[in-house]
PDB file of C-alpha atoms in Angstrom:
ATOM      1  CA  MET A 219      98.874  -0.414  16.819  1.00 50.00           C
ATOM      2  CA  ALA A 220      96.268   2.082  17.093  1.00 61.00           C
ATOM      3  CA  HIS A 221      94.032   1.941  19.964  1.00 84.00           C
ATOM      4  CA  THR A 222      90.872   3.124  18.310  1.00 95.00           C
ATOM      5  CA  ASN A 223      87.655   1.859  19.571  1.00 97.00           C
ATOM      6  CA  THR A 224      85.724   0.291  16.974  1.00 98.00           C
ATOM      7  CA  VAL A 225      82.303  -1.406  16.220  1.00 98.00           C
ATOM      8  CA  ILE A 226      81.219  -3.413  13.521  1.00 97.00           C
ATOM      9  CA  LEU A 227      77.844  -3.218  12.054  1.00 96.00           C
ATOM     10  CA  ALA A 228      76.889  -6.334  10.095  1.00 94.00           C
ATOM     11  CA  SER A 229      73.700  -8.044   9.185  1.00 81.00           C
ATOM     12  CA  GLU A 230      74.462 -11.698   9.792  1.00 74.00           C
ATOM     13  CA  GLY A 231      71.653 -13.255   8.337  1.00 73.00           C
ATOM     14  CA  VAL A 232      72.694 -11.908   4.673  1.00 78.00           C
ATOM     15  CA  PRO A 233      74.819 -14.441   3.254  1.00 85.00           C
ATOM     16  CA  GLU A 234      77.302 -11.902   1.783  1.00 90.00           C
ATOM     17  CA  THR A 235      77.644 -10.208   4.730  1.00 92.00           C
ATOM     18  CA  ARG A 236      78.024 -13.594   6.840  1.00 91.00           C
ATOM     19  CA  GLN A 237      81.042 -14.172   4.389  1.00 93.00           C
ATOM     20  CA  LEU A 238      82.862 -11.188   4.797  1.00 95.00           C
ATOM     21  CA  LEU A 239      82.622 -10.811   8.515  1.00 96.00           C
ATOM     22  CA  PRO A 240      85.467 -12.947   9.802  1.00 96.00           C
ATOM     23  CA  ARG A 241      88.010 -11.133   7.551  1.00 97.00           C
ATOM     24  CA  VAL A 242      86.612  -7.757   8.211  1.00 98.00           C
ATOM     25  CA  ARG A 243      86.850  -8.900  11.978  1.00 97.00           C
ATOM     26  CA  GLN A 244      90.347  -9.820  11.761  1.00 98.00           C
ATOM     27  CA  ILE A 245      91.258  -6.778   9.999  1.00 98.00           C
ATOM     28  CA  VAL A 246      89.806  -4.447  12.748  1.00 98.00           C
ATOM     29  CA  GLU A 247      91.470  -6.336  15.892  1.00 97.00           C
ATOM     30  CA  SER A 248      94.624  -6.438  13.737  1.00 96.00           C
ATOM     31  CA  ASN A 249      94.550  -2.695  13.667  1.00 97.00           C
ATOM     32  CA  SER A 250      92.326  -1.253  16.427  1.00 97.00           C
ATOM     33  CA  ASN A 251      90.144  -2.045  19.602  1.00 97.00           C
ATOM     34  CA  LEU A 252      87.077  -3.785  18.435  1.00 98.00           C
ATOM     35  CA  ILE A 253      84.868  -3.374  21.528  1.00 97.00           C
ATOM     36  CA  ALA A 254      81.571  -4.639  19.713  1.00 97.00           C
ATOM     37  CA  THR A 255      79.817  -6.236  16.839  1.00 96.00           C
ATOM     38  CA  LEU A 256      76.488  -5.435  16.583  1.00 95.00           C
ATOM     39  CA  LYS A 257      73.349  -5.683  14.152  1.00 92.00           C
ATOM     40  CA  PRO A 258      71.817  -2.589  12.550  1.00 88.00           C
ATOM     41  CA  GLY A 259      69.819  -0.620  15.011  1.00 86.00           C
ATOM     42  CA  GLU A 260      71.299  -1.805  17.944  1.00 91.00           C
ATOM     43  CA  GLU A 261      72.685   0.709  20.372  1.00 91.00           C
ATOM     44  CA  ILE A 262      76.340   2.096  19.728  1.00 93.00           C
ATOM     45  CA  PRO A 263      78.734   2.416  22.711  1.00 94.00           C
ATOM     46  CA  LYS A 264      79.364   6.213  23.364  1.00 93.00           C
ATOM     47  CA  GLU A 265      83.070   5.410  23.407  1.00 96.00           C
ATOM     48  CA  THR A 266      82.984   4.174  19.965  1.00 96.00           C
ATOM     49  CA  GLU A 267      85.449   6.057  17.554  1.00 97.00           C
ATOM     50  CA  ARG A 268      84.917   4.063  14.119  1.00 97.00           C
ATOM     51  CA  VAL A 269      81.881   2.263  12.877  1.00 98.00           C
ATOM     52  CA  VAL A 270      82.702  -0.302  10.275  1.00 98.00           C
ATOM     53  CA  VAL A 271      79.406  -1.430   8.430  1.00 97.00           C
ATOM     54  CA  ILE A 272      79.359  -4.455   6.108  1.00 96.00           C
ATOM     55  CA  GLY A 273      76.574  -4.155   3.822  1.00 92.00           C
ATOM     56  CA  GLY A 274      75.162  -2.317   0.731  1.00 88.00           C
ATOM     57  CA  ASP A 275      74.546   1.480   0.768  1.00 90.00           C
ATOM     58  CA  GLY A 276      71.001   0.777   2.535  1.00 90.00           C
ATOM     59  CA  THR A 277      72.880  -0.510   5.715  1.00 91.00           C
ATOM     60  CA  LEU A 278      75.306   2.087   5.570  1.00 93.00           C
ATOM     61  CA  ILE A 279      72.780   5.069   5.183  1.00 94.00           C
ATOM     62  CA  ASN A 280      70.941   3.576   8.117  1.00 92.00           C
ATOM     63  CA  ALA A 281      74.135   3.563  10.368  1.00 94.00           C
ATOM     64  CA  ILE A 282      75.026   7.101   9.461  1.00 94.00           C
ATOM     65  CA  ARG A 283      71.277   8.306  10.326  1.00 92.00           C
ATOM     66  CA  THR A 284      71.795   6.558  13.659  1.00 89.00           C
ATOM     67  CA  THR A 285      75.398   7.828  14.468  1.00 91.00           C
ATOM     68  CA  LEU A 286      74.639  11.289  13.038  1.00 91.00           C
ATOM     69  CA  ASP A 287      74.572  13.243  16.591  1.00 87.00           C
ATOM     70  CA  CYS A 288      77.352  11.334  17.613  1.00 87.00           C
ATOM     71  CA  GLU A 289      79.609  12.760  14.737  1.00 88.00           C
ATOM     72  CA  VAL A 290      81.532   9.141  14.492  1.00 95.00           C
ATOM     73  CA  PRO A 291      83.558   8.467  10.946  1.00 96.00           C
ATOM     74  CA  VAL A 292      81.549   5.572   9.279  1.00 97.00           C
ATOM     75  CA  LEU A 293      83.206   3.221   6.587  1.00 96.00           C
ATOM     76  CA  GLY A 294      81.448   0.811   4.452  1.00 96.00           C
ATOM     77  CA  VAL A 295      82.577  -2.719   3.179  1.00 96.00           C
ATOM     78  CA  ASN A 296      80.486  -3.448   0.256  1.00 92.00           C
ATOM     79  CA  ALA A 297      78.040  -6.409   0.491  1.00 90.00           C
ATOM     80  CA  GLY A 298      75.573  -5.288  -1.593  1.00 74.00           C
ATOM     81  CA  ARG A 299      74.884  -5.260  -5.158  1.00 73.00           C
ATOM     82  CA  LEU A 300      76.160  -1.818  -6.243  1.00 70.00           C
ATOM     83  CA  GLY A 301      78.154  -0.187  -3.322  1.00 74.00           C
ATOM     84  CA  VAL A 302      78.266   3.710  -4.434  1.00 84.00           C
ATOM     85  CA  LEU A 303      78.806   4.915  -0.764  1.00 89.00           C
ATOM     86  CA  ALA A 304      80.281   1.911   0.574  1.00 90.00           C
ATOM     87  CA  GLU A 305      83.787   2.040  -1.142  1.00 91.00           C
ATOM     88  CA  PHE A 306      85.788  -0.674   0.468  1.00 95.00           C
ATOM     89  CA  ASP A 307      86.089  -4.485  -0.007  1.00 94.00           C
ATOM     90  CA  THR A 308      88.034  -6.696   2.368  1.00 96.00           C
ATOM     91  CA  ASN A 309      91.267  -6.034   0.360  1.00 96.00           C
ATOM     92  CA  SER A 310      91.278  -2.066   0.178  1.00 96.00           C
ATOM     93  CA  LEU A 311      90.613  -2.039   3.903  1.00 98.00           C
ATOM     94  CA  GLU A 312      93.560  -3.971   4.609  1.00 98.00           C
ATOM     95  CA  ARG A 313      95.852  -1.862   2.590  1.00 98.00           C
ATOM     96  CA  ASN A 314      94.505   1.096   4.072  1.00 98.00           C
ATOM     97  CA  ALA A 315      93.908   0.118   7.472  1.00 97.00           C
ATOM     98  CA  LYS A 316      96.534   2.154   8.898  1.00 96.00           C
ATOM     99  CA  MET A 317      94.734   5.488   7.710  1.00 97.00           C
ATOM    100  CA  VAL A 318      91.316   4.018   8.392  1.00 97.00           C
ATOM    101  CA  PHE A 319      92.221   3.464  12.330  1.00 97.00           C
ATOM    102  CA  GLY A 320      95.170   6.184  12.715  1.00 95.00           C
ATOM    103  CA  ASP A 321      95.030   9.416  13.739  1.00 94.00           C
ATOM    104  CA  GLN A 322      94.044  11.272  10.742  1.00 94.00           C
ATOM    105  CA  PRO A 323      91.456   9.121   8.557  1.00 96.00           C
ATOM    106  CA  LEU A 324      90.245  10.501   5.177  1.00 96.00           C
ATOM    107  CA  VAL A 325      86.952  11.622   6.508  1.00 97.00           C
ATOM    108  CA  ARG A 326      84.764  13.426   4.068  1.00 95.00           C
ATOM    109  CA  LYS A 327      82.331  15.665   5.156  1.00 95.00           C
ATOM    110  CA  HIS A 328      78.468  15.473   3.715  1.00 96.00           C
ATOM    111  CA  LEU A 329      75.411  17.606   3.874  1.00 98.00           C
ATOM    112  CA  VAL A 330      72.362  15.730   5.411  1.00 98.00           C
ATOM    113  CA  VAL A 331      68.994  17.102   4.837  1.00 98.00           C
ATOM    114  CA  GLN A 332      66.888  17.828   7.797  1.00 98.00           C
ATOM    115  CA  VAL A 333      62.965  17.944   7.171  1.00 99.00           C
ATOM    116  CA  SER A 334      59.991  18.683   9.466  1.00 98.00           C
ATOM    117  CA  ILE A 335      56.193  18.451   8.691  1.00 98.00           C
ATOM    118  CA  GLN A 336      53.801  21.168   9.908  1.00 98.00           C
ATOM    119  CA  ASP A 337      50.017  20.321  10.327  1.00 96.00           C
ATOM    120  CA  ARG A 338      47.287  23.171   8.938  1.00 94.00           C
ATOM    121  CA  ARG A 339      47.628  24.958  12.177  1.00 95.00           C
ATOM    122  CA  GLY A 340      51.654  25.468  11.767  1.00 93.00           C
ATOM    123  CA  THR A 341      52.461  22.965  14.484  1.00 96.00           C
ATOM    124  CA  GLN A 342      55.449  20.962  14.062  1.00 96.00           C
ATOM    125  CA  ARG A 343      54.240  17.374  14.175  1.00 96.00           C
ATOM    126  CA  PHE A 344      57.179  15.452  12.698  1.00 97.00           C
ATOM    127  CA  GLN A 345      61.001  16.057  12.521  1.00 97.00           C
ATOM    128  CA  SER A 346      63.838  13.687  10.958  1.00 97.00           C
ATOM    129  CA  VAL A 347      66.678  13.807   8.708  1.00 98.00           C
ATOM    130  CA  ALA A 348      67.824  12.108   5.189  1.00 98.00           C
ATOM    131  CA  VAL A 349      71.141  11.328   4.106  1.00 98.00           C
ATOM    132  CA  ASN A 350      70.332  10.487   0.363  1.00 97.00           C
ATOM    133  CA  ASP A 351      66.684  11.909  -0.256  1.00 98.00           C
ATOM    134  CA  CYS A 352      63.287  13.098   1.022  1.00 99.00           C
ATOM    135  CA  VAL A 353      60.705  12.028  -1.329  1.00 99.00           C
ATOM    136  CA  ILE A 354      57.413  13.238  -1.406  1.00 99.00           C
ATOM    137  CA  SER A 355      55.536  10.221  -3.358  1.00 98.00           C
ATOM    138  CA  ALA A 356      51.926  11.037  -4.917  1.00 98.00           C
ATOM    139  CA  GLY A 357      50.861   7.197  -3.840  1.00 97.00           C
ATOM    140  CA  PRO A 358      47.589   5.537  -4.532  1.00 97.00           C
ATOM    141  CA  PRO A 359      45.123   6.004  -6.154  1.00 96.00           C
ATOM    142  CA  PHE A 360      47.974   7.561  -8.109  1.00 94.00           C
ATOM    143  CA  ARG A 361      46.485  10.444  -9.329  1.00 97.00           C
ATOM    144  CA  MET A 362      48.433  13.515  -9.682  1.00 97.00           C
ATOM    145  CA  ILE A 363      49.101  15.674  -6.747  1.00 98.00           C
ATOM    146  CA  GLU A 364      49.894  19.432  -6.461  1.00 98.00           C
ATOM    147  CA  LEU A 365      52.498  21.102  -4.551  1.00 98.00           C
ATOM    148  CA  SER A 366      53.808  24.644  -3.705  1.00 98.00           C
ATOM    149  CA  LEU A 367      57.261  25.565  -3.715  1.00 97.00           C
ATOM    150  CA  LYS A 368      58.786  28.433  -1.570  1.00 98.00           C
ATOM    151  CA  ILE A 369      62.557  29.206  -1.973  1.00 97.00           C
ATOM    152  CA  ASP A 370      63.946  31.330   1.154  1.00 98.00           C
ATOM    153  CA  GLN A 371      60.377  32.695   1.600  1.00 94.00           C
ATOM    154  CA  THR A 372      60.108  33.688  -2.099  1.00 97.00           C
ATOM    155  CA  GLU A 373      57.185  31.955  -3.834  1.00 96.00           C
ATOM    156  CA  GLY A 374      58.016  29.318  -6.572  1.00 94.00           C
ATOM    157  CA  PRO A 375      56.096  27.398  -8.931  1.00 93.00           C
ATOM    158  CA  SER A 376      53.282  25.109  -8.314  1.00 95.00           C
ATOM    159  CA  ILE A 377      54.031  21.694  -9.201  1.00 97.00           C
ATOM    160  CA  ASN A 378      51.682  19.000 -10.451  1.00 97.00           C
ATOM    161  CA  GLY A 379      52.785  15.688 -10.755  1.00 97.00           C
ATOM    162  CA  ASP A 380      53.663  11.933  -9.093  1.00 98.00           C
ATOM    163  CA  GLY A 381      56.033  13.854  -6.447  1.00 98.00           C
ATOM    164  CA  LEU A 382      59.102  15.750  -5.901  1.00 98.00           C
ATOM    165  CA  ILE A 383      62.602  14.815  -4.378  1.00 99.00           C
ATOM    166  CA  ILE A 384      64.751  16.890  -2.045  1.00 99.00           C
ATOM    167  CA  ALA A 385      68.308  14.950  -2.195  1.00 99.00           C
ATOM    168  CA  SER A 386      71.336  15.898  -0.672  1.00 98.00           C
ATOM    169  CA  PRO A 387      74.718  15.569  -3.067  1.00 98.00           C
ATOM    170  CA  ILE A 388      75.543  12.283  -1.538  1.00 96.00           C
ATOM    171  CA  GLY A 389      71.950  10.976  -2.859  1.00 96.00           C
ATOM    172  CA  SER A 390      72.095  12.950  -6.303  1.00 96.00           C
ATOM    173  CA  THR A 391      72.972   9.568  -7.758  1.00 93.00           C
ATOM    174  CA  ALA A 392      69.866   7.610  -6.262  1.00 93.00           C
ATOM    175  CA  TYR A 393      66.023   8.485  -7.068  1.00 96.00           C
ATOM    176  CA  ASN A 394      67.360  11.541  -8.221  1.00 97.00           C
ATOM    177  CA  VAL A 395      69.312  10.825 -11.045  1.00 94.00           C
ATOM    178  CA  SER A 396      66.457   8.654 -12.319  1.00 94.00           C
ATOM    179  CA  ALA A 397      64.198  11.450 -12.265  1.00 96.00           C
ATOM    180  CA  GLY A 398      66.084  13.580 -14.404  1.00 95.00           C
ATOM    181  CA  GLY A 399      67.941  15.504 -11.800  1.00 97.00           C
ATOM    182  CA  PRO A 400      71.826  16.595 -12.057  1.00 97.00           C
ATOM    183  CA  ILE A 401      74.774  14.672 -10.417  1.00 95.00           C
ATOM    184  CA  VAL A 402      76.344  16.771  -7.845  1.00 97.00           C
ATOM    185  CA  GLN A 403      79.658  16.090  -6.251  1.00 95.00           C
ATOM    186  CA  PRO A 404      79.012  14.570  -2.853  1.00 94.00           C
ATOM    187  CA  THR A 405      81.172  17.067  -1.017  1.00 92.00           C
ATOM    188  CA  VAL A 406      79.303  20.194  -2.438  1.00 95.00           C
ATOM    189  CA  ASP A 407      77.211  21.707   0.103  1.00 96.00           C
ATOM    190  CA  ALA A 408      73.795  22.132  -1.819  1.00 98.00           C
ATOM    191  CA  LEU A 409      70.039  20.964  -1.883  1.00 99.00           C
ATOM    192  CA  ILE A 410      68.922  19.808  -4.986  1.00 99.00           C
ATOM    193  CA  ILE A 411      65.180  19.860  -6.145  1.00 98.00           C
ATOM    194  CA  SER A 412      63.816  17.577  -8.928  1.00 98.00           C
ATOM    195  CA  ALA A 413      60.148  16.887  -9.833  1.00 98.00           C
ATOM    196  CA  VAL A 414      59.034  13.315 -10.575  1.00 98.00           C
ATOM    197  CA  ALA A 415      56.942  13.237 -13.874  1.00 96.00           C
ATOM    198  CA  PRO A 416      56.036  16.812 -13.662  1.00 96.00           C
ATOM    199  CA  HIS A 417      52.958  17.465 -15.702  1.00 95.00           C
ATOM    200  CA  SER A 418      55.259  20.667 -17.097  1.00 92.00           C
ATOM    201  CA  LEU A 419      57.102  21.199 -20.054  1.00 88.00           C
ATOM    202  CA  SER A 420      59.234  24.082 -18.105  1.00 88.00           C
ATOM    203  CA  PHE A 421      60.000  22.912 -14.684  1.00 91.00           C
ATOM    204  CA  ARG A 422      63.768  22.044 -14.315  1.00 94.00           C
ATOM    205  CA  PRO A 423      65.741  20.499 -11.541  1.00 97.00           C
ATOM    206  CA  ILE A 424      67.408  23.170  -9.138  1.00 96.00           C
ATOM    207  CA  VAL A 425      70.692  23.138  -7.205  1.00 98.00           C
ATOM    208  CA  ALA A 426      70.271  25.344  -4.346  1.00 98.00           C
ATOM    209  CA  ASP A 427      72.891  26.726  -1.755  1.00 98.00           C
ATOM    210  CA  ALA A 428      73.014  24.700   1.402  1.00 98.00           C
ATOM    211  CA  GLU A 429      71.881  27.556   3.557  1.00 98.00           C
ATOM    212  CA  THR A 430      68.397  27.799   1.449  1.00 98.00           C
ATOM    213  CA  VAL A 431      65.267  26.996   3.515  1.00 99.00           C
ATOM    214  CA  LEU A 432      62.770  25.240   1.295  1.00 98.00           C
ATOM    215  CA  GLU A 433      58.672  25.233   2.057  1.00 98.00           C
ATOM    216  CA  ILE A 434      56.467  22.677   0.162  1.00 99.00           C
ATOM    217  CA  GLY A 435      52.841  23.075   0.456  1.00 98.00           C
ATOM    218  CA  ILE A 436      50.506  20.147  -0.018  1.00 98.00           C
ATOM    219  CA  SER A 437      47.969  21.579  -2.139  1.00 98.00           C
ATOM    220  CA  ARG A 438      46.077  18.546  -3.341  1.00 98.00           C
ATOM    221  CA  ALA A 439      46.820  14.719  -2.056  1.00 98.00           C
ATOM    222  CA  ASN A 440      45.803  11.371  -2.516  1.00 98.00           C
ATOM    223  CA  LEU A 441      44.881   8.870   0.342  1.00 97.00           C
ATOM    224  CA  GLY A 442      48.393   7.418  -0.056  1.00 98.00           C
ATOM    225  CA  THR A 443      50.492  10.570  -0.637  1.00 99.00           C
ATOM    226  CA  THR A 444      53.625   9.941   1.806  1.00 98.00           C
ATOM    227  CA  LEU A 445      57.019  11.230   2.511  1.00 99.00           C
ATOM    228  CA  VAL A 446      59.794   8.724   2.353  1.00 99.00           C
ATOM    229  CA  LEU A 447      63.309   9.377   3.779  1.00 98.00           C
ATOM    230  CA  ASP A 448      66.074   7.553   2.608  1.00 98.00           C
ATOM    231  CA  GLY A 449      64.014   4.884   1.148  1.00 95.00           C
ATOM    232  CA  GLN A 450      63.745   3.604   4.825  1.00 95.00           C
ATOM    233  CA  GLU A 451      61.066   5.555   6.593  1.00 96.00           C
ATOM    234  CA  THR A 452      57.598   7.002   5.737  1.00 97.00           C
ATOM    235  CA  HIS A 453      55.091   9.369   7.008  1.00 97.00           C
ATOM    236  CA  PRO A 454      51.682  10.144   5.634  1.00 98.00           C
ATOM    237  CA  LEU A 455      50.914  13.720   4.255  1.00 98.00           C
ATOM    238  CA  GLU A 456      47.489  15.279   4.168  1.00 97.00           C
ATOM    239  CA  GLU A 457      46.541  18.393   2.231  1.00 98.00           C
ATOM    240  CA  GLY A 458      47.029  21.565   3.767  1.00 98.00           C
ATOM    241  CA  GLU A 459      50.191  20.491   5.502  1.00 98.00           C
ATOM    242  CA  ARG A 460      53.937  22.071   4.822  1.00 98.00           C
ATOM    243  CA  LEU A 461      57.068  20.520   4.616  1.00 99.00           C
ATOM    244  CA  ILE A 462      60.328  22.568   5.651  1.00 99.00           C
ATOM    245  CA  PHE A 463      63.769  21.144   4.120  1.00 99.00           C
ATOM    246  CA  ARG A 464      67.126  22.784   5.240  1.00 98.00           C
ATOM    247  CA  ARG A 465      70.300  21.672   6.154  1.00 98.00           C
ATOM    248  CA  HIS A 466      71.258  19.670   9.190  1.00 98.00           C
ATOM    249  CA  LEU A 467      73.439  20.854  11.578  1.00 95.00           C
ATOM    250  CA  HIS A 468      75.658  17.992  11.454  1.00 94.00           C
ATOM    251  CA  HIS A 469      77.402  16.573   8.398  1.00 96.00           C
ATOM    252  CA  ALA A 470      77.911  12.810   7.770  1.00 96.00           C
ATOM    253  CA  GLY A 471      81.205  11.706   8.128  1.00 96.00           C
ATOM    254  CA  LEU A 472      82.306   8.932   5.657  1.00 96.00           C
ATOM    255  CA  ILE A 473      85.722   7.561   5.618  1.00 97.00           C
ATOM    256  CA  GLY A 474      86.721   7.523   2.047  1.00 94.00           C
ATOM    257  CA  ASN A 475      88.645   4.971   0.094  1.00 94.00           C
ATOM    258  CA  PRO A 476      91.962   6.758  -1.382  1.00 94.00           C
ATOM    259  CA  GLU A 477      92.169   4.200  -4.084  1.00 92.00           C
ATOM    260  CA  SER A 478      88.183   5.116  -5.229  1.00 86.00           C
ATOM    261  CA  PRO A 479      88.069   8.754  -6.486  1.00 85.00           C
ATOM    262  CA  TYR A 480      84.169   9.778  -6.958  1.00 86.00           C
ATOM    263  CA  TRP A 481      84.723  10.239 -10.802  1.00 85.00           C
ATOM    264  CA  ASN A 482      86.153   6.441 -11.139  1.00 82.00           C
ATOM    265  CA  THR A 483      82.976   5.446  -8.986  1.00 80.00           C
ATOM    266  CA  LEU A 484      80.707   7.097 -11.434  1.00 83.00           C
ATOM    267  CA  ILE A 485      82.411   5.226 -14.194  1.00 81.00           C
ATOM    268  CA  GLU A 486      82.884   2.109 -12.907  1.00 79.00           C
ATOM    269  CA  LYS A 487      79.581   1.355 -11.030  1.00 74.00           C
ATOM    270  CA  MET A 488      77.132   3.811 -12.385  1.00 78.00           C
ATOM    271  CA  ARG A 489      78.213   3.382 -16.093  1.00 76.00           C
ATOM    272  CA  TRP A 490      78.456   7.079 -16.541  1.00 75.00           C
ATOM    273  CA  GLY A 491      79.006   8.328 -19.913  1.00 73.00           C
ATOM    274  CA  ALA A 492      78.855   4.425 -21.551  1.00 73.00           C
ATOM    275  CA  PRO A 493      78.972   4.800 -25.003  1.00 68.00           C
ATOM    276  CA  PRO A 494      76.620   2.818 -27.505  1.00 59.00           C
ATOM    277  CA  THR A 495      77.591  -0.999 -28.755  1.00 56.00           C
ATOM    278  CA  TYR A 496      79.254  -0.387 -31.862  1.00 59.00           C
ATOM    279  CA  ARG A 497      79.501  -3.585 -33.803  1.00 56.00           C
ATOM    280  CA  ASP A 498      82.713  -2.314 -35.500  1.00 60.00           C
ATOM    281  CA  ARG A 499      84.457  -1.876 -32.181  1.00 59.00           C
ATOM    282  CA  GLY A 500      82.995  -4.859 -30.207  1.00 52.00           C
ATOM    283  CA  THR A 501      82.151  -2.824 -27.326  1.00 53.00           C
TER     284      THR A 501
END
């Protein structure tokens, strides 16, 4: 038996999570040293070596954000609606327990976006990270906003529209893909720039090198213009402010399911390339 110190994170108020918790706890206790069962947001002990999250992708992203500086591998057991990032169910967790809690887990490293906000005087007033995406949302009264774009000190085009998405590769299948952005394999190190409903026939999504520094200026804003991080953290934005995006110092370490390759996940869960329904084929 491995003596890996493991923490379970679970929202016991969610029925699906509550149903899975006893079995997950049994698997963890049989294969590692379970040191705590916590709710999301509770402090994780310093001696933790694995974090098993029961929930959907949102719960998993929150856990990654809180453990990022500790560089502790995180694993997701899906109890949500989709579970693109939460790759395991209880059966696959049990089958792969020796790998997960052993000396050489399959840890996939994923780029995390760091964002800071500077006020009109150039003073930094805020800094945080995003695992999936950073969204500059126009907000109420829902008029178009205008943003300036600078890539590695090179002036880019102005963007007029409903907002802008700066996504990580792991977040490329979230809001980014809904806005017409590209799907980028999660293990690629890159920054993705996609406009939300741009008032332009020519602006196209951009995939930039991971070392790129992006600067977005708020040229025209609404009263409700907001920065949204991973759909979980919001910060109001004002005209004249600037946002700086770059890769974070640490990667997110997700323990992958060897039975669930990324492209298989796209096909089965995201319905990638699903054909039309043909009457003569019955599909």
